[in-house]
PDB file of C-alpha atoms in Angstrom:
ATOM      1  CA  MET A   1       5.513 -24.656 -35.895  1.00  0.00           C
ATOM      2  CA  ASP A   2       3.624 -21.046 -36.517  1.00  0.00           C
ATOM      3  CA  LYS A   3       4.261 -17.896 -35.162  1.00  0.00           C
ATOM      4  CA  THR A   4       1.507 -18.176 -32.610  1.00  0.00           C
ATOM      5  CA  THR A   5       2.587 -21.439 -31.179  1.00  0.00           C
ATOM      6  CA  THR A   6       6.409 -20.213 -30.642  1.00  0.00           C
ATOM      7  CA  GLY A   7       5.023 -16.976 -29.337  1.00  0.00           C
ATOM      8  CA  TRP A   8       3.217 -18.917 -26.631  1.00  0.00           C
ATOM      9  CA  ILE A   9       6.552 -21.011 -26.046  1.00  0.00           C
ATOM     10  CA  ASN A  10       8.708 -17.895 -25.670  1.00  0.00           C
ATOM     11  CA  GLY A  11       6.187 -16.413 -23.421  1.00  0.00           C
ATOM     12  CA  PHE A  12       5.783 -19.457 -21.248  1.00  0.00           C
ATOM     13  CA  LEU A  13       9.781 -19.441 -21.051  1.00  0.00           C
ATOM     14  CA  GLY A  14       9.922 -15.939 -20.077  1.00  0.00           C
ATOM     15  CA  VAL A  15       7.117 -16.280 -17.368  1.00  0.00           C
ATOM     16  CA  LEU A  16       9.015 -19.446 -15.859  1.00  0.00           C
ATOM     17  CA  ILE A  17      11.930 -17.122 -15.109  1.00  0.00           C
ATOM     18  CA  PHE A  18       9.886 -14.137 -13.985  1.00  0.00           C
ATOM     19  CA  SER A  19       8.554 -16.413 -11.471  1.00  0.00           C
ATOM     20  CA  GLY A  20      11.723 -16.633  -9.783  1.00  0.00           C
ATOM     21  CA  SER A  21      12.074 -12.727  -9.540  1.00  0.00           C
ATOM     22  CA  LEU A  22       9.769 -11.946  -6.324  1.00  0.00           C
ATOM     23  CA  PRO A  23      11.387 -14.772  -4.250  1.00  0.00           C
ATOM     24  CA  ALA A  24      14.864 -13.798  -5.004  1.00  0.00           C
ATOM     25  CA  THR A  25      14.356  -9.857  -4.464  1.00  0.00           C
ATOM     26  CA  ARG A  26      12.871 -10.948  -1.228  1.00  0.00           C
ATOM     27  CA  ALA A  27      16.017 -12.728  -0.215  1.00  0.00           C
ATOM     28  CA  ALA A  28      18.289  -9.782  -1.589  1.00  0.00           C
ATOM     29  CA  VAL A  29      16.477  -7.218   0.177  1.00  0.00           C
ATOM     30  CA  LEU A  30      17.211  -8.901   3.497  1.00  0.00           C
ATOM     31  CA  ASP A  31      20.644  -7.734   3.087  1.00  0.00           C
ATOM     32  CA  PHE A  32      20.414  -5.022   0.706  1.00  0.00           C
ATOM     33  CA  ASP A  33      18.667  -1.589   0.694  1.00  0.00           C
ATOM     34  CA  PRO A  34      15.775  -1.904  -1.932  1.00  0.00           C
ATOM     35  CA  VAL A  35      16.852   1.515  -3.772  1.00  0.00           C
ATOM     36  CA  PHE A  36      20.337   0.279  -4.075  1.00  0.00           C
ATOM     37  CA  LEU A  37      19.143  -3.247  -5.061  1.00  0.00           C
ATOM     38  CA  THR A  38      17.136  -1.814  -8.121  1.00  0.00           C
ATOM     39  CA  VAL A  39      19.652   0.573  -9.500  1.00  0.00           C
ATOM     40  CA  ALA A  40      22.371  -2.238  -8.965  1.00  0.00           C
ATOM     41  CA  ARG A  41      20.450  -4.717 -10.591  1.00  0.00           C
ATOM     42  CA  ALA A  42      19.884  -2.336 -13.338  1.00  0.00           C
ATOM     43  CA  ALA A  43      23.229  -1.404 -13.646  1.00  0.00           C
ATOM     44  CA  ILE A  44      24.647  -4.747 -13.834  1.00  0.00           C
ATOM     45  CA  ALA A  45      22.441  -5.802 -16.431  1.00  0.00           C
ATOM     46  CA  GLY A  46      23.127  -2.594 -18.170  1.00  0.00           C
ATOM     47  CA  LEU A  47      26.565  -3.547 -18.627  1.00  0.00           C
ATOM     48  CA  LEU A  48      25.923  -6.905 -19.981  1.00  0.00           C
ATOM     49  CA  ALA A  49      23.112  -5.383 -22.371  1.00  0.00           C
ATOM     50  CA  LEU A  50      25.851  -2.949 -23.804  1.00  0.00           C
ATOM     51  CA  CYS A  51      28.260  -5.780 -24.291  1.00  0.00           C
ATOM     52  CA  LEU A  52      25.727  -7.639 -26.149  1.00  0.00           C
ATOM     53  CA  LEU A  53      25.026  -4.944 -28.337  1.00  0.00           C
ATOM     54  CA  ALA A  54      28.660  -4.309 -29.094  1.00  0.00           C
ATOM     55  CA  ALA A  55      29.302  -7.836 -29.834  1.00  0.00           C
ATOM     56  CA  PHE A  56      26.648  -8.248 -32.265  1.00  0.00           C
ATOM     57  CA  ARG A  57      27.151  -4.627 -33.815  1.00  0.00           C
ATOM     58  CA  GLU A  58      23.497  -3.497 -33.514  1.00  0.00           C
ATOM     59  CA  LYS A  59      22.405  -0.119 -34.893  1.00  0.00           C
ATOM     60  CA  ARG A  60      21.250   2.365 -32.708  1.00  0.00           C
ATOM     61  CA  PRO A  61      17.399   2.822 -32.533  1.00  0.00           C
ATOM     62  CA  ALA A  62      15.937   5.296 -34.375  1.00  0.00           C
ATOM     63  CA  ALA A  63      14.791   8.770 -32.986  1.00  0.00           C
ATOM     64  CA  ASP A  64      11.177   7.917 -33.125  1.00  0.00           C
ATOM     65  CA  GLN A  65      11.988   4.920 -30.880  1.00  0.00           C
ATOM     66  CA  LEU A  66      13.465   6.627 -28.041  1.00  0.00           C
ATOM     67  CA  PHE A  67      10.233   7.640 -26.052  1.00  0.00           C
ATOM     68  CA  SER A  68       8.984   4.035 -26.240  1.00  0.00           C
ATOM     69  CA  LEU A  69      12.300   3.030 -24.972  1.00  0.00           C
ATOM     70  CA  ALA A  70      12.383   5.410 -22.145  1.00  0.00           C
ATOM     71  CA  VAL A  71       8.730   4.212 -21.407  1.00  0.00           C
ATOM     72  CA  VAL A  72      10.199   0.661 -21.242  1.00  0.00           C
ATOM     73  CA  SER A  73      12.864   1.663 -19.055  1.00  0.00           C
ATOM     74  CA  LEU A  74      10.989   3.571 -16.407  1.00  0.00           C
ATOM     75  CA  GLY A  75       8.441   0.905 -16.554  1.00  0.00           C
ATOM     76  CA  VAL A  76      10.229  -2.380 -16.253  1.00  0.00           C
ATOM     77  CA  VAL A  77      14.024  -1.074 -15.439  1.00  0.00           C
ATOM     78  CA  VAL A  78      13.173   1.222 -12.993  1.00  0.00           C
ATOM     79  CA  GLY A  79       9.475   1.387 -11.913  1.00  0.00           C
ATOM     80  CA  PHE A  80       8.534  -2.527 -11.245  1.00  0.00           C
ATOM     81  CA  PRO A  81      11.922  -3.610  -9.872  1.00  0.00           C
ATOM     82  CA  LEU A  82      12.069  -0.124  -7.093  1.00  0.00           C
ATOM     83  CA  LEU A  83       8.384  -0.649  -6.352  1.00  0.00           C
ATOM     84  CA  THR A  84       8.686  -4.460  -5.565  1.00  0.00           C
ATOM     85  CA  ALA A  85      11.720  -4.256  -3.747  1.00  0.00           C
ATOM     86  CA  LEU A  86      10.084  -1.326  -1.219  1.00  0.00           C
ATOM     87  CA  ALA A  87       7.101  -3.650  -1.299  1.00  0.00           C
ATOM     88  CA  LEU A  88       9.117  -6.577   0.005  1.00  0.00           C
ATOM     89  CA  GLN A  89      10.053  -4.875   2.921  1.00  0.00           C
ATOM     90  CA  HIS A  90       6.496  -5.168   4.374  1.00  0.00           C
ATOM     91  CA  VAL A  91       4.724  -8.283   2.721  1.00  0.00           C
ATOM     92  CA  THR A  92       6.429 -11.740   2.022  1.00  0.00           C
ATOM     93  CA  SER A  93       7.069 -12.827  -1.572  1.00  0.00           C
ATOM     94  CA  ALA A  94       4.395 -15.229  -1.297  1.00  0.00           C
ATOM     95  CA  HIS A  95       1.784 -12.604  -0.442  1.00  0.00           C
ATOM     96  CA  SER A  96       2.983 -10.398  -3.136  1.00  0.00           C
ATOM     97  CA  ILE A  97       3.399 -13.292  -5.937  1.00  0.00           C
ATOM     98  CA  VAL A  98      -0.500 -13.261  -5.878  1.00  0.00           C
ATOM     99  CA  PHE A  99      -1.000  -9.656  -6.923  1.00  0.00           C
ATOM    100  CA  VAL A 100       1.378 -10.805 -10.075  1.00  0.00           C
ATOM    101  CA  GLY A 101      -2.575 -12.176 -11.178  1.00  0.00           C
ATOM    102  CA  MET A 102      -3.300  -8.632 -12.197  1.00  0.00           C
ATOM    103  CA  LEU A 103      -0.521  -8.130 -14.452  1.00  0.00           C
ATOM    104  CA  PRO A 104      -2.357  -9.865 -17.702  1.00  0.00           C
ATOM    105  CA  LEU A 105      -5.410  -7.562 -17.415  1.00  0.00           C
ATOM    106  CA  ALA A 106      -3.028  -4.512 -16.936  1.00  0.00           C
ATOM    107  CA  THR A 107      -0.973  -5.712 -19.944  1.00  0.00           C
ATOM    108  CA  ALA A 108      -3.927  -6.306 -22.086  1.00  0.00           C
ATOM    109  CA  ALA A 109      -5.406  -2.564 -21.241  1.00  0.00           C
ATOM    110  CA  PHE A 110      -2.364  -1.025 -22.240  1.00  0.00           C
ATOM    111  CA  GLY A 111      -2.059  -3.356 -25.086  1.00  0.00           C
ATOM    112  CA  VAL A 112      -5.346  -2.021 -26.358  1.00  0.00           C
ATOM    113  CA  LEU A 113      -3.978   1.849 -25.715  1.00  0.00           C
ATOM    114  CA  ARG A 114      -0.247   1.404 -26.771  1.00  0.00           C
ATOM    115  CA  GLY A 115      -0.380  -1.746 -29.185  1.00  0.00           C
ATOM    116  CA  GLY A 116      -3.476  -1.334 -31.368  1.00  0.00           C
ATOM    117  CA  GLU A 117      -5.140  -4.870 -30.211  1.00  0.00           C
ATOM    118  CA  ARG A 118      -8.799  -5.406 -30.066  1.00  0.00           C
ATOM    119  CA  PRO A 119      -9.749  -8.326 -27.900  1.00  0.00           C
ATOM    120  CA  ARG A 120     -13.381  -9.514 -27.776  1.00  0.00           C
ATOM    121  CA  PRO A 121     -15.518  -8.679 -24.898  1.00  0.00           C
ATOM    122  CA  ALA A 122     -15.554 -12.115 -23.488  1.00  0.00           C
ATOM    123  CA  PHE A 123     -11.703 -12.092 -23.070  1.00  0.00           C
ATOM    124  CA  TRP A 124     -12.218  -8.936 -20.688  1.00  0.00           C
ATOM    125  CA  MET A 125     -14.799 -11.115 -18.708  1.00  0.00           C
ATOM    126  CA  PHE A 126     -12.316 -13.785 -18.425  1.00  0.00           C
ATOM    127  CA  SER A 127      -9.498 -11.451 -17.254  1.00  0.00           C
ATOM    128  CA  VAL A 128     -11.344  -9.057 -14.956  1.00  0.00           C
ATOM    129  CA  THR A 129     -12.467 -12.325 -13.240  1.00  0.00           C
ATOM    130  CA  GLY A 130      -8.964 -13.378 -12.551  1.00  0.00           C
ATOM    131  CA  SER A 131      -7.798  -9.735 -11.279  1.00  0.00           C
ATOM    132  CA  LEU A 132     -11.111  -9.623  -9.148  1.00  0.00           C
ATOM    133  CA  LEU A 133      -9.971 -12.819  -7.576  1.00  0.00           C
ATOM    134  CA  VAL A 134      -6.450 -11.327  -6.807  1.00  0.00           C
ATOM    135  CA  ILE A 135      -8.036  -8.137  -5.651  1.00  0.00           C
ATOM    136  CA  GLY A 136     -10.291 -10.102  -3.266  1.00  0.00           C
ATOM    137  CA  PHE A 137      -7.875 -12.358  -1.724  1.00  0.00           C
ATOM    138  CA  ALA A 138      -6.132  -8.745  -0.574  1.00  0.00           C
ATOM    139  CA  LEU A 139      -9.220  -7.490   0.769  1.00  0.00           C
ATOM    140  CA  ALA A 140      -9.933 -10.734   2.660  1.00  0.00           C
ATOM    141  CA  GLN A 141      -6.769 -10.068   4.306  1.00  0.00           C
ATOM    142  CA  GLY A 142      -8.047  -7.042   5.564  1.00  0.00           C
ATOM    143  CA  LEU A 143      -5.243  -5.403   4.093  1.00  0.00           C
ATOM    144  CA  SER A 144      -4.054  -5.220   7.906  1.00  0.00           C
ATOM    145  CA  ALA A 145      -0.661  -6.724   7.120  1.00  0.00           C
ATOM    146  CA  SER A 146       0.726  -4.077   5.174  1.00  0.00           C
ATOM    147  CA  PRO A 147      -1.508  -1.603   3.328  1.00  0.00           C
ATOM    148  CA  VAL A 148       1.596   0.461   2.171  1.00  0.00           C
ATOM    149  CA  GLY A 149       3.231  -2.961   0.825  1.00  0.00           C
ATOM    150  CA  ASP A 150      -0.095  -4.052  -1.226  1.00  0.00           C
ATOM    151  CA  ALA A 151      -0.359  -0.614  -2.324  1.00  0.00           C
ATOM    152  CA  LEU A 152       3.302  -0.457  -3.653  1.00  0.00           C
ATOM    153  CA  MET A 153       2.565  -3.892  -5.660  1.00  0.00           C
ATOM    154  CA  LEU A 154      -0.800  -2.637  -7.147  1.00  0.00           C
ATOM    155  CA  ALA A 155       1.550   0.301  -8.493  1.00  0.00           C
ATOM    156  CA  ALA A 156       4.316  -1.993  -9.451  1.00  0.00           C
ATOM    157  CA  ILE A 157       1.603  -3.767 -11.528  1.00  0.00           C
ATOM    158  CA  VAL A 158       0.619  -0.571 -13.780  1.00  0.00           C
ATOM    159  CA  VAL A 159       3.860   0.172 -14.567  1.00  0.00           C
ATOM    160  CA  CYS A 160       4.792  -3.151 -15.314  1.00  0.00           C
ATOM    161  CA  GLY A 161       2.018  -3.662 -17.503  1.00  0.00           C
ATOM    162  CA  LEU A 162       2.735  -0.496 -19.175  1.00  0.00           C
ATOM    163  CA  GLY A 163       6.358  -1.205 -19.912  1.00  0.00           C
ATOM    164  CA  TYR A 164       5.274  -4.952 -20.973  1.00  0.00           C
ATOM    165  CA  ALA A 165       3.120  -3.377 -23.568  1.00  0.00           C
ATOM    166  CA  GLU A 166       5.305  -0.695 -24.920  1.00  0.00           C
ATOM    167  CA  GLY A 167       8.126  -3.104 -25.059  1.00  0.00           C
ATOM    168  CA  ALA A 168       6.035  -5.792 -26.779  1.00  0.00           C
ATOM    169  CA  LYS A 169       5.349  -3.050 -29.695  1.00  0.00           C
ATOM    170  CA  LEU A 170       8.532  -1.810 -30.087  1.00  0.00           C
ATOM    171  CA  SER A 171       9.509  -5.731 -30.289  1.00  0.00           C
ATOM    172  CA  ARG A 172       7.946  -5.764 -34.013  1.00  0.00           C
ATOM    173  CA  THR A 173      10.402  -3.390 -35.332  1.00  0.00           C
ATOM    174  CA  LEU A 174      13.322  -3.340 -33.136  1.00  0.00           C
ATOM    175  CA  GLY A 175      13.446  -7.324 -31.860  1.00  0.00           C
ATOM    176  CA  GLY A 176      12.889  -8.675 -28.511  1.00  0.00           C
ATOM    177  CA  TRP A 177      16.651  -8.624 -27.283  1.00  0.00           C
ATOM    178  CA  GLN A 178      17.181  -5.385 -28.824  1.00  0.00           C
ATOM    179  CA  VAL A 179      14.560  -3.842 -26.816  1.00  0.00           C
ATOM    180  CA  ILE A 180      15.394  -4.959 -23.391  1.00  0.00           C
ATOM    181  CA  SER A 181      18.970  -4.223 -23.997  1.00  0.00           C
ATOM    182  CA  TRP A 182      18.685  -0.776 -25.465  1.00  0.00           C
ATOM    183  CA  ALA A 183      16.308   0.229 -22.372  1.00  0.00           C
ATOM    184  CA  LEU A 184      18.730  -1.008 -19.699  1.00  0.00           C
ATOM    185  CA  VAL A 185      21.680   0.877 -21.748  1.00  0.00           C
ATOM    186  CA  LEU A 186      19.275   4.243 -22.025  1.00  0.00           C
ATOM    187  CA  SER A 187      19.159   4.108 -17.871  1.00  0.00           C
ATOM    188  CA  LEU A 188      22.923   2.824 -17.673  1.00  0.00           C
ATOM    189  CA  PRO A 189      24.517   6.203 -16.995  1.00  0.00           C
ATOM    190  CA  VAL A 190      21.691   6.841 -14.307  1.00  0.00           C
ATOM    191  CA  MET A 191      21.369   3.421 -12.486  1.00  0.00           C
ATOM    192  CA  LEU A 192      25.292   3.212 -12.588  1.00  0.00           C
ATOM    193  CA  SER A 193      26.118   6.503 -10.934  1.00  0.00           C
ATOM    194  CA  ILE A 194      23.621   5.994  -8.302  1.00  0.00           C
ATOM    195  CA  ALA A 195      24.508   2.428  -7.372  1.00  0.00           C
ATOM    196  CA  LEU A 196      28.078   3.817  -7.158  1.00  0.00           C
ATOM    197  CA  PHE A 197      26.698   6.512  -5.040  1.00  0.00           C
ATOM    198  CA  LEU A 198      24.588   4.193  -2.599  1.00  0.00           C
ATOM    199  CA  MET A 199      27.021   1.324  -2.524  1.00  0.00           C
ATOM    200  CA  PRO A 200      27.898   0.407   1.093  1.00  0.00           C
ATOM    201  CA  SER A 201      31.086   0.725   2.706  1.00  0.00           C
ATOM    202  CA  SER A 202      31.198  -2.829   2.983  1.00  0.00           C
ATOM    203  CA  PHE A 203      29.515  -6.157   2.087  1.00  0.00           C
ATOM    204  CA  ALA A 204      31.021  -8.490   4.907  1.00  0.00           C
ATOM    205  CA  GLU A 205      27.132  -8.385   6.316  1.00  0.00           C
ATOM    206  CA  VAL A 206      25.608 -10.045   2.910  1.00  0.00           C
ATOM    207  CA  GLY A 207      24.982 -13.307   3.089  1.00  0.00           C
ATOM    208  CA  ALA A 208      24.987 -15.882  -0.067  1.00  0.00           C
ATOM    209  CA  PRO A 209      21.077 -15.824  -0.125  1.00  0.00           C
ATOM    210  CA  GLY A 210      21.269 -11.990  -0.690  1.00  0.00           C
ATOM    211  CA  TRP A 211      24.113 -12.574  -3.436  1.00  0.00           C
ATOM    212  CA  VAL A 212      22.566 -15.057  -4.917  1.00  0.00           C
ATOM    213  CA  GLY A 213      18.790 -12.750  -5.208  1.00  0.00           C
ATOM    214  CA  LEU A 214      21.128  -9.948  -6.550  1.00  0.00           C
ATOM    215  CA  GLY A 215      22.512 -12.217  -9.125  1.00  0.00           C
ATOM    216  CA  TYR A 216      19.222 -13.508 -10.341  1.00  0.00           C
ATOM    217  CA  VAL A 217      17.483 -10.471 -10.682  1.00  0.00           C
ATOM    218  CA  SER A 218      20.090  -8.934 -12.586  1.00  0.00           C
ATOM    219  CA  LEU A 219      21.021 -11.604 -14.954  1.00  0.00           C
ATOM    220  CA  PHE A 220      17.315 -13.454 -15.211  1.00  0.00           C
ATOM    221  CA  SER A 221      14.812 -11.035 -14.519  1.00  0.00           C
ATOM    222  CA  MET A 222      16.201  -8.170 -15.605  1.00  0.00           C
ATOM    223  CA  LEU A 223      17.770  -9.267 -19.135  1.00  0.00           C
ATOM    224  CA  ILE A 224      17.353 -13.175 -20.352  1.00  0.00           C
ATOM    225  CA  GLY A 225      13.643 -13.230 -19.253  1.00  0.00           C
ATOM    226  CA  PHE A 226      12.937 -10.392 -21.216  1.00  0.00           C
ATOM    227  CA  ILE A 227      14.323 -11.829 -24.221  1.00  0.00           C
ATOM    228  CA  PHE A 228      12.225 -14.716 -24.132  1.00  0.00           C
ATOM    229  CA  TRP A 229       9.048 -12.518 -22.815  1.00  0.00           C
ATOM    230  CA  TYR A 230       9.504  -9.754 -25.802  1.00  0.00           C
ATOM    231  CA  ARG A 231       9.632 -12.176 -28.409  1.00  0.00           C
ATOM    232  CA  GLY A 232       6.576 -14.008 -27.011  1.00  0.00           C
ATOM    233  CA  LEU A 233       4.256 -11.305 -26.843  1.00  0.00           C
ATOM    234  CA  ALA A 234       5.427  -9.633 -30.440  1.00  0.00           C
ATOM    235  CA  GLN A 235       4.868 -13.232 -31.736  1.00  0.00           C
ATOM    236  CA  GLY A 236       1.766 -13.856 -30.336  1.00  0.00           C
ATOM    237  CA  GLY A 237       0.014 -11.119 -29.343  1.00  0.00           C
ATOM    238  CA  ILE A 238       0.460  -8.842 -26.327  1.00  0.00           C
ATOM    239  CA  ALA A 239      -3.126  -9.371 -24.939  1.00  0.00           C
ATOM    240  CA  ALA A 240      -3.164 -13.317 -25.458  1.00  0.00           C
ATOM    241  CA  VAL A 241       0.564 -14.359 -24.677  1.00  0.00           C
ATOM    242  CA  GLY A 242      -0.091 -11.751 -21.566  1.00  0.00           C
ATOM    243  CA  GLN A 243      -2.227 -14.284 -20.165  1.00  0.00           C
ATOM    244  CA  LEU A 244       0.454 -16.690 -19.509  1.00  0.00           C
ATOM    245  CA  GLN A 245       1.612 -14.375 -16.838  1.00  0.00           C
ATOM    246  CA  LEU A 246      -1.442 -15.970 -15.054  1.00  0.00           C
ATOM    247  CA  LEU A 247       1.202 -18.990 -14.570  1.00  0.00           C
ATOM    248  CA  GLN A 248       3.575 -16.951 -12.861  1.00  0.00           C
ATOM    249  CA  PRO A 249       1.783 -16.877  -9.132  1.00  0.00           C
ATOM    250  CA  PHE A 250       1.693 -20.557  -9.490  1.00  0.00           C
ATOM    251  CA  PHE A 251       5.247 -21.071 -10.002  1.00  0.00           C
ATOM    252  CA  GLY A 252       6.399 -18.279  -7.494  1.00  0.00           C
ATOM    253  CA  LEU A 253       4.677 -19.646  -4.572  1.00  0.00           C
ATOM    254  CA  ALA A 254       6.362 -23.243  -5.169  1.00  0.00           C
ATOM    255  CA  LEU A 255       9.681 -20.913  -5.263  1.00  0.00           C
ATOM    256  CA  ALA A 256       8.584 -18.887  -1.921  1.00  0.00           C
ATOM    257  CA  ALA A 257       7.590 -22.241  -0.358  1.00  0.00           C
ATOM    258  CA  THR A 258      10.284 -24.223  -1.276  1.00  0.00           C
ATOM    259  CA  LEU A 259      13.375 -21.672  -1.348  1.00  0.00           C
ATOM    260  CA  LEU A 260      12.178 -18.955   1.187  1.00  0.00           C
ATOM    261  CA  HIS A 261      10.283 -21.703   3.573  1.00  0.00           C
ATOM    262  CA  GLU A 262       7.438 -19.343   3.833  1.00  0.00           C
ATOM    263  CA  ASP A 263       3.971 -20.016   4.776  1.00  0.00           C
ATOM    264  CA  VAL A 264       1.334 -20.385   2.022  1.00  0.00           C
ATOM    265  CA  SER A 265      -1.766 -20.711   2.978  1.00  0.00           C
ATOM    266  CA  PHE A 266      -4.658 -22.606   1.449  1.00  0.00           C
ATOM    267  CA  THR A 267      -6.477 -19.469   0.582  1.00  0.00           C
ATOM    268  CA  MET A 268      -3.336 -18.623  -1.554  1.00  0.00           C
ATOM    269  CA  LEU A 269      -3.197 -21.467  -3.409  1.00  0.00           C
ATOM    270  CA  ALA A 270      -7.142 -21.397  -3.939  1.00  0.00           C
ATOM    271  CA  VAL A 271      -7.175 -17.768  -5.602  1.00  0.00           C
ATOM    272  CA  THR A 272      -3.815 -18.735  -7.642  1.00  0.00           C
ATOM    273  CA  VAL A 273      -5.727 -21.738  -8.767  1.00  0.00           C
ATOM    274  CA  ALA A 274      -8.778 -19.932  -9.713  1.00  0.00           C
ATOM    275  CA  VAL A 275      -6.966 -17.036 -11.798  1.00  0.00           C
ATOM    276  CA  ILE A 276      -4.842 -19.880 -13.712  1.00  0.00           C
ATOM    277  CA  LEU A 277      -8.513 -21.194 -14.734  1.00  0.00           C
ATOM    278  CA  CYS A 278      -9.301 -17.950 -16.090  1.00  0.00           C
ATOM    279  CA  VAL A 279      -6.553 -18.062 -18.596  1.00  0.00           C
ATOM    280  CA  VAL A 280      -7.999 -20.739 -20.222  1.00  0.00           C
ATOM    281  CA  GLY A 281     -11.089 -18.693 -21.506  1.00  0.00           C
ATOM    282  CA  ALA A 282      -9.122 -15.484 -21.780  1.00  0.00           C
ATOM    283  CA  ARG A 283      -6.662 -17.090 -24.238  1.00  0.00           C
ATOM    284  CA  LYS A 284     -10.102 -18.536 -26.497  1.00  0.00           C
ATOM    285  CA  PHE A 285     -11.267 -14.946 -27.207  1.00  0.00           C
ATOM    286  CA  ALA A 286      -8.168 -12.968 -27.041  1.00  0.00           C
ATOM    287  CA  LYS A 287      -8.741 -12.556 -30.992  1.00  0.00           C
TER     288      LYS A 287
END
């Protein structure tokens, strides 16, 4: 199996795992404060990452890799989880998942800026088309549901795209699971301190869905998913494999409807299908 195919497989597994992030976050923020949820999930994942690095006796990152690790940490360990948790106080996970359709474009753009990739013009046509479909969906709602929620989701997409591209570039030399592990460990002292400070005096009112949501975003969304995702981006190319994120709304909407019993409208499904079709053309012209 060639490196490109392996990259697409790893990328697909990462997207499949990430698809459960927003529904899990939605379930968790019903019982947990969004800021506490953000730092708690990062602290839990950071402790697990520290154990992994110690078990495999990984060498510390070089000094010139620390800046990239800090960007990854700010983008995917802090920024995206916090912004989405805040957004999900205003919008449903089904609504927010459609915004994920813009992640491929954000990731590809930062792949050019930070990863040195140069996709062909036709690639951008397909990527922009997919993103415009998502933006059109938000505008069709009149932003009346929650302008604040939509703005937070847009900000989350930008910082996440930067974190994805930076982590993928660094994975080429440091390794996929090592990148997310060191990024988590780098932020661990701050995240753990804030988590302990914000910890509720009692968890008696936290239900099973809240605990399951916290467990999922801590273990899968913050750690396991990135092991596959960064490896896939590094192997298959940031812009090309990044288009697999167009599948995430499809899986996420299915989970939102199945697990959270949220309403998935025909418009949501139509937009999701349309942006998924854009991945076919984007992949063809990624290089």
